[in-house]
Steps between C-alpha positions, in 0.01 A plus 500: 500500500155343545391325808513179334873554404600663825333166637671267305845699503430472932402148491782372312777647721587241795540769771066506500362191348457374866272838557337432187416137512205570657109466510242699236465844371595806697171659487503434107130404351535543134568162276835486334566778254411388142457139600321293216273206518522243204241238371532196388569611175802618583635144524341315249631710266866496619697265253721227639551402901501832715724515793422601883745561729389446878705633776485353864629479833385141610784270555605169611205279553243779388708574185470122401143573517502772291647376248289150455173730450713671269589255308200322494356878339830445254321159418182564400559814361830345259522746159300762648650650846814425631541594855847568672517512883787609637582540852663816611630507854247579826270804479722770515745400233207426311377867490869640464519249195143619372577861514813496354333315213279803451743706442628293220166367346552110628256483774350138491129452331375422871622561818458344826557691785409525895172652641700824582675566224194602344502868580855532287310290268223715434696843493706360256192512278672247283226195513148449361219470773396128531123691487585595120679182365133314678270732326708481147496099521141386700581110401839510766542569854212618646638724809131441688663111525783622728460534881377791604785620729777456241253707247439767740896527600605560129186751440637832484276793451212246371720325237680147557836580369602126602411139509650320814700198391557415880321611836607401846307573846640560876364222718618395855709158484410320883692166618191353623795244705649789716123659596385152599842515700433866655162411551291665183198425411437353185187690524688870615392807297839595348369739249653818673834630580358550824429102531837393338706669750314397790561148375898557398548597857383170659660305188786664675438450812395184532743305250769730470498506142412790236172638472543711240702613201472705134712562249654869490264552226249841486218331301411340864486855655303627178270264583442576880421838356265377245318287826505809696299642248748731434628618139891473530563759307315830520254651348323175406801301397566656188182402370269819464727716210715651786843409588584321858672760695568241855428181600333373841639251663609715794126617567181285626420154500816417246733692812361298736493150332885517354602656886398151652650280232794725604454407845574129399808550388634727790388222722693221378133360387547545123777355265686739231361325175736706254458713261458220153297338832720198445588504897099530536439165303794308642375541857115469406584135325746401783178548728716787663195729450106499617378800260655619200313784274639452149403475147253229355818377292665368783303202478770334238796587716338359789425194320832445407607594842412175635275608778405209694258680693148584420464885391273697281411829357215702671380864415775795502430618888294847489635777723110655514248195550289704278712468181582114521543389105614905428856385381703600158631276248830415419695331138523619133320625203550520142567806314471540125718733297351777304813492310416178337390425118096465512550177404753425824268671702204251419751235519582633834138465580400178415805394674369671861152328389666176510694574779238598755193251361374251797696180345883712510441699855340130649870350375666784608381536876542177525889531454579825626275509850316822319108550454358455164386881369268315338209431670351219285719303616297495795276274385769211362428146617920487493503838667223319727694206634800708514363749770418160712870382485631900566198645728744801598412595100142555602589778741681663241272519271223576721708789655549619124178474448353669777702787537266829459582745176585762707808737447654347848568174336585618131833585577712820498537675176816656488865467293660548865343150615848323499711835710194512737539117544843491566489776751241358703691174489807666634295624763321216597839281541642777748164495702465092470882578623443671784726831411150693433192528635163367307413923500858612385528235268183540355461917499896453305323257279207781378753746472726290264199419300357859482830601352511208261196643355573821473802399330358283235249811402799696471701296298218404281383820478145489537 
Protein backbone atom coordinates (compact mmCIF):
# COMPACT_ATOMS: atom_id res chain seq x y z
CA UNK A 1 0.00 0.00 0.00
CA UNK A 2 1.40 3.46 -0.79
CA UNK A 3 1.77 6.16 1.72
CA UNK A 4 -0.95 8.04 0.26
CA UNK A 5 -3.38 5.03 0.67
CA UNK A 6 -2.08 3.96 4.04
CA UNK A 7 -2.86 7.80 4.78
CA UNK A 8 -6.13 7.95 3.58
CA UNK A 9 -7.11 4.30 4.81
CA UNK A 10 -5.68 5.96 8.61
CA UNK A 11 -7.44 9.14 8.20
CA UNK A 12 -10.73 7.84 7.46
CA UNK A 13 -11.03 5.51 10.50
CA UNK A 14 -12.60 7.54 13.58
CA UNK A 15 -10.32 5.96 16.23
CA UNK A 16 -7.32 8.69 14.69
CA UNK A 17 -8.89 11.47 12.82
CA UNK A 18 -8.48 13.54 16.10
CA UNK A 19 -4.47 12.65 15.79
CA UNK A 20 -4.66 13.45 12.30
CA UNK A 21 -6.52 16.67 12.14
CA UNK A 22 -3.62 18.42 12.55
CA UNK A 23 -1.15 21.19 11.27
CA UNK A 24 1.26 20.76 7.86
CA UNK A 25 3.50 18.17 6.50
CA UNK A 26 5.46 15.78 8.65
CA UNK A 27 8.75 16.70 7.34
CA UNK A 28 7.23 16.24 3.69
CA UNK A 29 8.71 18.96 0.99
CA UNK A 30 7.79 17.56 -2.31
CA UNK A 31 4.43 19.07 -4.13
CA UNK A 32 1.60 16.64 -4.50
CA UNK A 33 2.39 13.60 -6.59
CA UNK A 34 1.28 14.16 -10.24
CA UNK A 35 -0.62 17.30 -9.42
CA UNK A 36 -1.56 19.30 -12.69
CA UNK A 37 -1.97 22.95 -13.29
CA UNK A 38 -4.66 23.99 -15.96
CA UNK A 39 -5.02 27.27 -18.06
CA UNK A 40 -7.60 29.02 -18.96
CA UNK A 41 -8.18 27.00 -21.77
CA UNK A 42 -9.22 24.40 -19.93
CA UNK A 43 -12.50 26.20 -19.19
CA UNK A 44 -13.34 27.98 -22.09
CA UNK A 45 -13.43 25.06 -23.83
CA UNK A 46 -15.64 23.02 -21.42
CA UNK A 47 -19.24 22.90 -23.01
CA UNK A 48 -22.23 23.81 -20.89
CA UNK A 49 -22.19 25.14 -16.95
CA UNK A 50 -19.36 23.22 -14.98
CA UNK A 51 -20.01 22.36 -11.44
CA UNK A 52 -17.77 23.02 -8.15
CA UNK A 53 -18.41 21.54 -5.15
CA UNK A 54 -17.02 23.54 -2.00
CA UNK A 55 -16.77 21.90 1.30
CA UNK A 56 -16.71 23.93 4.67
CA UNK A 57 -16.84 24.04 8.23
CA UNK A 58 -18.22 27.66 8.89
CA UNK A 59 -21.57 27.65 10.44
CA UNK A 60 -24.25 29.67 11.87
CA UNK A 61 -23.60 33.29 11.35
CA UNK A 62 -20.24 32.64 9.36
CA UNK A 63 -21.99 30.02 7.15
CA UNK A 64 -24.63 32.75 6.16
CA UNK A 65 -21.65 34.54 5.03
CA UNK A 66 -20.37 32.05 3.07
CA UNK A 67 -22.89 31.41 1.24
CA UNK A 68 -23.95 35.23 0.11
CA UNK A 69 -20.29 35.52 -1.54
CA UNK A 70 -21.19 32.36 -2.97
CA UNK A 71 -23.98 33.13 -4.42
CA UNK A 72 -23.16 36.34 -5.52
CA UNK A 73 -20.03 34.12 -7.57
CA UNK A 74 -23.31 31.83 -8.70
CA UNK A 75 -24.63 35.28 -10.06
CA UNK A 76 -22.30 36.61 -12.13
CA UNK A 77 -20.92 33.61 -13.26
CA UNK A 78 -24.87 32.07 -14.32
CA UNK A 79 -24.25 29.32 -17.46
CA UNK A 80 -20.71 29.03 -16.81
CA UNK A 81 -19.79 27.79 -13.06
CA UNK A 82 -22.09 26.63 -10.71
CA UNK A 83 -20.78 26.52 -7.26
CA UNK A 84 -22.23 24.21 -4.42
CA UNK A 85 -21.25 24.92 -0.78
CA UNK A 86 -22.10 22.60 1.51
CA UNK A 87 -21.45 22.61 5.07
CA UNK A 88 -20.12 19.51 6.66
CA UNK A 89 -20.01 19.46 10.43
CA UNK A 90 -16.88 21.27 12.58
CA UNK A 91 -13.30 20.46 11.53
CA UNK A 92 -12.93 17.10 12.44
CA UNK A 93 -15.99 15.63 10.82
CA UNK A 94 -15.00 17.62 8.02
CA UNK A 95 -11.69 15.69 7.46
CA UNK A 96 -13.35 12.22 8.41
CA UNK A 97 -16.00 13.22 5.65
CA UNK A 98 -13.10 14.34 3.17
CA UNK A 99 -11.13 11.23 3.55
CA UNK A 100 -13.68 8.91 3.29
CA UNK A 101 -14.56 10.66 0.03
CA UNK A 102 -11.12 9.74 -1.24
CA UNK A 103 -11.53 6.54 -0.94
CA UNK A 104 -14.55 6.58 -3.08
CA UNK A 105 -13.60 9.33 -5.69
CA UNK A 106 -16.26 12.15 -4.27
CA UNK A 107 -13.99 14.48 -2.57
CA UNK A 108 -15.45 18.07 -3.16
CA UNK A 109 -13.70 20.40 -6.05
CA UNK A 110 -12.39 22.64 -3.02
CA UNK A 111 -11.96 22.16 0.38
CA UNK A 112 -11.87 24.34 3.30
CA UNK A 113 -10.20 23.24 6.14
CA UNK A 114 -8.36 24.56 9.51
CA UNK A 115 -4.71 25.89 9.66
CA UNK A 116 -3.65 22.43 11.09
CA UNK A 117 -5.13 20.18 9.13
CA UNK A 118 -2.76 21.02 6.58
CA UNK A 119 -0.06 18.51 7.30
CA UNK A 120 -2.83 15.50 6.56
CA UNK A 121 -3.58 17.70 3.74
CA UNK A 122 -0.40 17.75 2.12
CA UNK A 123 0.58 13.97 2.71
CA UNK A 124 -2.42 13.10 1.17
CA UNK A 125 -0.84 14.46 -1.99
CA UNK A 126 -4.31 14.70 -3.39
CA UNK A 127 -4.48 18.71 -4.21
CA UNK A 128 -2.80 21.02 -6.75
CA UNK A 129 -0.36 23.67 -5.19
CA UNK A 130 -2.10 27.14 -5.23
CA UNK A 131 1.74 28.12 -6.71
CA UNK A 132 0.80 25.99 -9.97
CA UNK A 133 -2.95 26.85 -10.57
CA UNK A 134 -1.25 30.97 -10.19
CA UNK A 135 1.44 30.34 -12.65
CA UNK A 136 -1.05 28.33 -15.21
CA UNK A 137 -3.70 31.33 -14.99
CA UNK A 138 -1.49 34.93 -14.38
CA UNK A 139 -4.96 37.04 -14.99
CA UNK A 140 -6.49 35.42 -11.29
CA UNK A 141 -5.38 35.48 -7.84
CA UNK A 142 -2.22 36.80 -7.51
CA UNK A 143 -0.81 35.00 -4.15
CA UNK A 144 1.80 38.23 -3.70
CA UNK A 145 -1.89 40.10 -2.84
CA UNK A 146 -2.39 37.93 0.27
CA UNK A 147 -0.86 38.83 3.70
CA UNK A 148 2.23 37.74 4.20
CA UNK A 149 1.71 35.58 7.34
CA UNK A 150 -1.16 33.51 5.91
CA UNK A 151 1.26 32.99 2.64
CA UNK A 152 4.13 31.98 4.64
CA UNK A 153 1.88 29.49 6.98
CA UNK A 154 0.58 27.51 3.88
CA UNK A 155 4.28 27.54 2.18
CA UNK A 156 5.57 24.19 2.48
CA UNK A 157 8.96 23.37 1.20
CA UNK A 158 8.85 26.76 -1.00
CA UNK A 159 5.46 26.02 -2.67
CA UNK A 160 1.97 27.59 -1.46
CA UNK A 161 -0.12 24.55 -1.50
CA UNK A 162 -3.09 26.87 -0.14
CA UNK A 163 -4.92 30.10 -0.35
CA UNK A 164 -6.33 31.19 3.15
CA UNK A 165 -10.04 31.88 2.87
CA UNK A 166 -10.00 33.03 6.63
CA UNK A 167 -7.13 34.14 9.13
CA UNK A 168 -7.61 35.00 12.74
CA UNK A 169 -4.88 36.51 15.30
CA UNK A 170 -4.43 36.06 19.30
CA UNK A 171 -4.81 39.47 20.88
CA UNK A 172 -5.39 40.33 24.62
CA UNK A 173 -9.19 41.46 25.25
CA UNK A 174 -8.78 44.24 28.53
CA UNK A 175 -12.05 45.75 30.35
CA UNK A 176 -10.62 49.08 30.42
CA UNK A 177 -13.83 49.55 33.41
CA UNK A 178 -12.31 46.99 35.93
CA UNK A 179 -8.39 48.46 35.47
CA UNK A 180 -9.72 51.97 36.03
CA UNK A 181 -11.42 50.15 39.10
CA UNK A 182 -8.05 48.27 40.28
CA UNK A 183 -6.21 51.20 39.57
CA UNK A 184 -4.51 50.58 35.85
CA UNK A 185 -3.20 52.85 33.95
CA UNK A 186 -4.61 53.60 30.80
CA UNK A 187 -1.12 54.26 29.89
CA UNK A 188 0.43 50.62 31.60
CA UNK A 189 2.72 48.58 29.28
CA UNK A 190 0.65 45.36 29.06
CA UNK A 191 2.50 43.86 26.22
CA UNK A 192 4.08 40.96 28.35
CA UNK A 193 2.90 38.07 30.27
CA UNK A 194 5.08 39.37 32.79
CA UNK A 195 2.93 42.80 32.87
CA UNK A 196 -0.53 41.05 32.56
CA UNK A 197 -0.11 39.09 35.60
CA UNK A 198 1.22 41.71 37.67
CA UNK A 199 -1.92 43.60 36.75
CA UNK A 200 -4.52 40.40 37.21
CA UNK A 201 -3.24 40.22 40.71
CA UNK A 202 -4.26 43.76 41.81
CA UNK A 203 -7.51 43.43 39.48
CA UNK A 204 -7.88 40.82 42.12
CA UNK A 205 -6.97 42.31 44.82
CA UNK A 206 -8.32 45.37 44.78
CA UNK A 207 -11.97 44.66 43.32
CA UNK A 208 -12.32 41.18 43.97
CA UNK A 209 -13.22 40.31 40.62
CA UNK A 210 -11.35 38.13 37.80
CA UNK A 211 -8.24 39.15 36.36
CA UNK A 212 -7.79 36.72 34.07
CA UNK A 213 -9.19 33.90 31.97
CA UNK A 214 -8.58 31.72 28.44
CA UNK A 215 -10.27 29.32 26.84
CA UNK A 216 -8.83 25.61 27.25
CA UNK A 217 -7.60 26.10 23.85
CA UNK A 218 -3.60 25.17 22.79
CA UNK A 219 -3.36 27.74 19.95
CA UNK A 220 -2.88 30.34 23.05
CA UNK A 221 0.05 28.19 24.42
CA UNK A 222 1.41 27.77 20.69
CA UNK A 223 1.59 31.17 20.68
CA UNK A 224 3.52 31.87 24.01
CA UNK A 225 5.97 29.57 22.36
CA UNK A 226 6.06 31.37 19.15
CA UNK A 227 6.72 34.85 21.58
CA UNK A 228 9.30 33.02 23.39
CA UNK A 229 10.98 32.67 20.31
CA UNK A 230 10.68 29.24 20.55
CA UNK A 231 9.65 26.71 17.62
CA UNK A 232 6.88 24.48 19.28
CA UNK A 233 7.70 21.73 17.68
CA UNK A 234 11.27 20.54 17.18
CA UNK A 235 13.57 20.66 14.87
CA UNK A 236 12.32 23.94 13.40
CA UNK A 237 8.63 23.23 13.51
CA UNK A 238 8.41 20.94 10.82
CA UNK A 239 9.57 23.39 8.49
CA UNK A 240 13.22 22.45 7.30
CA UNK A 241 12.37 18.73 5.37
CA UNK A 242 12.70 16.91 8.80
CA UNK A 243 9.97 15.60 10.84
CA UNK A 244 9.13 17.21 14.50
CA UNK A 245 10.24 14.67 16.91
CA UNK A 246 8.96 16.96 20.50
CA UNK A 247 7.54 19.99 21.21
CA UNK A 248 8.73 22.79 23.82
CA UNK A 249 6.52 24.10 25.86
CA UNK A 250 8.02 22.53 28.98
CA UNK A 251 11.55 24.23 28.26
CA UNK A 252 12.59 28.13 28.33
CA UNK A 253 10.78 31.17 28.08
CA UNK A 254 7.38 29.16 26.83
CA UNK A 255 7.93 27.00 30.56
CA UNK A 256 8.13 29.92 32.29
CA UNK A 257 5.35 32.13 30.73
CA UNK A 258 2.45 29.20 30.74
CA UNK A 259 3.85 28.31 34.69
CA UNK A 260 2.57 31.88 35.78
CA UNK A 261 -0.67 31.90 33.83
CA UNK A 262 -0.86 28.62 35.82
CA UNK A 263 -0.27 30.41 38.90
CA UNK A 264 -3.57 32.41 38.25
CA UNK A 265 -5.62 29.81 38.29
CA UNK A 266 -4.22 27.98 41.45
CA UNK A 267 -4.76 31.25 43.16
CA UNK A 268 -8.30 31.77 42.73
CA UNK A 269 -7.05 34.87 40.39
CA UNK A 270 -8.06 33.36 37.03
CA UNK A 271 -11.57 32.10 35.82
CA UNK A 272 -11.93 28.53 33.95
CA UNK A 273 -13.04 29.93 30.43
CA UNK A 274 -13.90 26.34 28.95
CA UNK A 275 -12.79 24.49 26.54
CA UNK A 276 -15.33 25.99 23.18
CA UNK A 277 -14.18 29.25 25.57
CA UNK A 278 -17.88 29.92 25.88
CA UNK A 279 -17.40 30.26 29.90
CA UNK A 280 -14.36 32.70 28.80
CA UNK A 281 -16.75 35.08 26.79
CA UNK A 282 -19.68 34.93 29.17
CA UNK A 283 -17.60 36.28 32.06
CA UNK A 284 -15.44 38.74 29.82
CA UNK A 285 -18.97 40.46 28.52
CA UNK A 286 -20.56 40.28 32.05
CA UNK A 287 -17.44 42.52 33.03
CA UNK A 288 -16.52 39.42 35.30
CA UNK A 289 -13.02 39.58 33.72
CA UNK A 290 -10.02 42.39 33.41
CA UNK A 291 -7.78 40.40 30.71
CA UNK A 292 -8.83 37.83 28.45
CA UNK A 293 -6.22 36.42 25.64
CA UNK A 294 -8.43 35.06 22.86
CA UNK A 295 -8.87 35.03 19.22
CA UNK A 296 -9.42 38.26 17.01
CA UNK A 297 -12.99 36.64 16.21
CA UNK A 298 -14.25 37.21 19.45
CA UNK A 299 -15.00 40.60 18.58
CA UNK A 300 -18.67 39.47 17.10
CA UNK A 301 -19.52 37.45 20.16
CA UNK A 302 -18.60 40.20 22.30
CA UNK A 303 -20.66 42.49 20.39
CA UNK A 304 -23.55 40.55 20.70
CA UNK A 305 -22.73 39.99 24.26
CA UNK A 306 -23.99 43.25 25.25
CA UNK A 307 -20.97 44.55 27.04
CA UNK A 308 -21.79 47.74 28.54
CA UNK A 309 -18.39 48.42 29.47
CA UNK A 310 -15.64 49.87 27.47
CA UNK A 311 -13.06 47.03 26.28
CA UNK A 312 -10.76 46.52 23.41
CA UNK A 313 -8.29 44.35 21.72
CA UNK A 314 -4.51 45.10 22.29
CA UNK A 315 -1.43 43.00 21.03
CA UNK A 316 -1.30 39.09 22.00
CA UNK A 317 1.01 39.58 25.37
CA UNK A 318 4.76 38.33 24.50
CA UNK A 319 6.31 35.97 27.04
CA UNK A 320 10.07 37.36 25.77
CA UNK A 321 9.84 41.32 25.37
CA UNK A 322 12.08 40.66 22.52
CA UNK A 323 9.57 38.78 20.30
CA UNK A 324 6.43 41.14 20.83
CA UNK A 325 4.34 40.74 17.30
CA UNK A 326 6.12 36.89 16.99
CA UNK A 327 2.59 35.17 17.15
CA UNK A 328 0.98 32.33 14.66
CA UNK A 329 -2.11 32.54 12.80
CA UNK A 330 -5.15 30.86 13.21
CA UNK A 331 -8.60 30.01 10.54
CA UNK A 332 -8.92 28.12 7.18
CA UNK A 333 -7.62 27.66 3.75
CA UNK A 334 -8.78 26.36 0.58
CA UNK A 335 -7.66 23.25 -0.96
CA UNK A 336 -8.19 22.26 -4.57
CA UNK A 337 -8.62 18.68 -5.72
CA UNK A 338 -6.24 17.15 -8.11
CA UNK A 339 -8.93 14.76 -8.77
CA UNK A 340 -10.99 17.27 -10.56
CA UNK A 341 -11.77 17.62 -14.52
CA UNK A 342 -9.22 20.49 -15.83
CA UNK A 343 -12.01 22.31 -16.52
CA UNK A 344 -13.39 22.01 -12.58
CA UNK A 345 -10.10 22.72 -11.54
CA UNK A 346 -10.00 26.24 -13.32
CA UNK A 347 -13.46 26.62 -12.23
CA UNK A 348 -12.23 25.91 -8.82
CA UNK A 349 -9.78 28.66 -9.35
CA UNK A 350 -11.52 31.46 -10.47
CA UNK A 351 -13.87 30.69 -7.76
CA UNK A 352 -10.84 31.12 -4.86
CA UNK A 353 -9.94 34.35 -7.11
CA UNK A 354 -13.25 35.68 -6.40
CA UNK A 355 -13.33 34.56 -3.12
CA UNK A 356 -10.19 36.12 -1.67
CA UNK A 357 -10.17 39.57 -4.03
CA UNK A 358 -10.21 42.91 -1.67
CA UNK A 359 -14.14 43.63 -2.40
CA UNK A 360 -15.29 39.65 -0.97
CA UNK A 361 -12.58 39.40 2.13
CA UNK A 362 -13.61 43.48 2.98
CA UNK A 363 -17.49 41.92 3.14
CA UNK A 364 -16.40 39.04 4.71
CA UNK A 365 -14.34 40.42 7.80
CA UNK A 366 -16.76 42.57 8.22
CA UNK A 367 -19.32 39.74 9.17
CA UNK A 368 -17.31 37.16 10.59
CA UNK A 369 -14.79 39.36 13.07
CA UNK A 370 -11.83 37.75 10.68
CA UNK A 371 -8.93 39.78 8.86
CA UNK A 372 -9.16 40.23 5.22
CA UNK A 373 -6.14 37.86 3.55
CA UNK A 374 -6.25 40.32 1.23
CA UNK A 375 -4.28 43.09 1.80
CA UNK A 376 -5.75 45.59 -0.71
CA UNK A 377 -8.28 45.90 1.17
CA UNK A 378 -6.14 47.93 3.20
CA UNK A 379 -6.46 50.75 1.36
CA UNK A 380 -10.63 50.82 1.06
CA UNK A 381 -12.24 54.15 1.92
CA UNK A 382 -15.22 51.54 3.36
CA UNK A 383 -12.49 49.44 4.89
CA UNK A 384 -11.23 53.07 6.05
CA UNK A 385 -14.20 54.29 8.02
CA UNK A 386 -14.79 50.88 9.19
CA UNK A 387 -11.44 50.58 11.21
CA UNK A 388 -12.64 54.09 12.93
CA UNK A 389 -16.00 52.54 14.12
CA UNK A 390 -14.00 48.93 15.15
CA UNK A 391 -10.34 50.34 16.20
CA UNK A 392 -9.69 46.81 17.96
CA UNK A 393 -9.51 45.73 13.89
CA UNK A 394 -6.42 47.86 13.57
CA UNK A 395 -4.49 45.83 16.11
CA UNK A 396 -5.31 42.87 14.32
CA UNK A 397 -4.23 43.64 11.37
CA UNK A 398 -1.23 45.38 12.44
CA UNK A 399 -0.28 42.30 14.60
CA UNK A 400 -0.79 40.23 11.25
CA UNK A 401 1.09 42.36 9.62
CA UNK A 402 3.98 42.71 11.67
CA UNK A 403 4.65 39.40 12.71
CA UNK A 404 8.38 38.40 11.46
CA UNK A 405 8.63 35.32 8.70
CA UNK A 406 10.39 33.34 10.91
CA UNK A 407 9.76 29.52 11.49
CA UNK A 408 8.59 30.47 15.29
CA UNK A 409 5.46 32.03 14.03
CA UNK A 410 4.71 29.76 10.88
CA UNK A 411 3.22 27.19 12.77
CA UNK A 412 3.96 23.49 13.47
CA UNK A 413 4.03 21.20 10.56
CA UNK A 414 2.91 18.02 11.55
CA UNK A 415 -0.35 15.44 10.91
CA UNK A 416 -0.15 14.92 14.89
CA UNK A 417 -1.16 18.75 15.44
CA UNK A 418 -4.73 17.83 16.69
CA UNK A 419 -3.34 14.52 19.37
CA UNK A 420 -0.54 16.94 20.49
CA UNK A 421 -3.29 19.60 21.07
CA UNK A 422 -5.52 17.63 22.92
CA UNK A 423 -2.89 16.27 25.20
CA UNK A 424 -1.56 19.43 26.18
CA UNK A 425 -5.11 20.58 26.79
CA UNK A 426 -5.72 17.72 29.11
CA UNK A 427 -2.78 18.73 30.84
CA UNK A 428 -3.24 22.19 31.14
CA UNK A 429 -6.93 21.72 32.74
CA UNK A 430 -5.35 19.36 35.54
CA UNK A 431 -2.56 22.02 36.24
CA UNK A 432 -5.17 25.17 35.87
CA UNK A 433 -6.92 22.44 38.38
CA UNK A 434 -4.61 22.22 40.81
CA UNK A 435 -4.14 18.15 40.74
CA UNK A 436 -0.62 18.81 38.86
CA UNK A 437 2.04 20.89 39.02
CA UNK A 438 2.92 23.57 36.04
CA UNK A 439 6.39 21.03 35.69
CA UNK A 440 4.40 17.65 35.87
CA UNK A 441 1.80 18.86 33.82
CA UNK A 442 3.84 20.26 31.34
CA UNK A 443 6.95 17.45 31.15
CA UNK A 444 3.41 14.81 30.74
CA UNK A 445 2.37 17.20 28.07
CA UNK A 446 5.96 16.73 25.86
CA UNK A 447 5.84 13.24 26.48
CA UNK A 448 2.23 12.78 25.09
CA UNK A 449 3.21 14.83 22.16
CA UNK A 450 6.58 13.08 21.45
CA UNK A 451 4.62 9.88 21.23
CA UNK A 452 1.92 11.38 19.06
CA UNK A 453 4.58 11.94 16.61
CA UNK A 454 6.20 9.05 16.58
CA UNK A 455 3.00 7.46 16.08
CA UNK A 456 1.78 9.34 13.12
CA UNK A 457 5.35 8.44 11.28
CA UNK A 458 4.57 5.02 12.05
CA UNK A 459 1.28 4.76 10.89
CA UNK A 460 1.96 6.75 7.86
CA UNK A 461 4.89 5.10 7.20
CA UNK A 462 7.33 7.54 6.29
Amino acid sequence: MTITRKLIALAATATVVGALAACSPSGSSSAPGGASAPGPSALTSAKGEVDVSIWHAFGGPNGAAFQKLVDQFNSENTGKVHVTATFQGLYPDLLAKYTAALRNTSAPTILVLNDVSSGILADLEQSVPAAEMAKANPGDLQLTDIRRAPRNYYTLGGVQYAVPMASSTPVLWVNRDLLQDAGVSDSADLSTVDAVVAAARQVKQKTGKFGFTIQDDDWTIENWTATAGQDFCSPGNGRTGKAPTAITINTGGAKTAISKIVDLYRDKVAVDGGVDGAAAIAAFSAGKVAFMPYGSGALGALKAGGATFQYEALPFPASDAKFRGNTTIGGAAMWLSDSATDAAKVAGWKLETFLTSAASQEQWSHATGYVPVNQEVDSSATQATFLDQNPSFRTFIEQIDGSPIASNTAGCLSGAMAAIRAGNVSQLQAAFAGTKTADAALDAAAASAKKALSDYQEQAGK
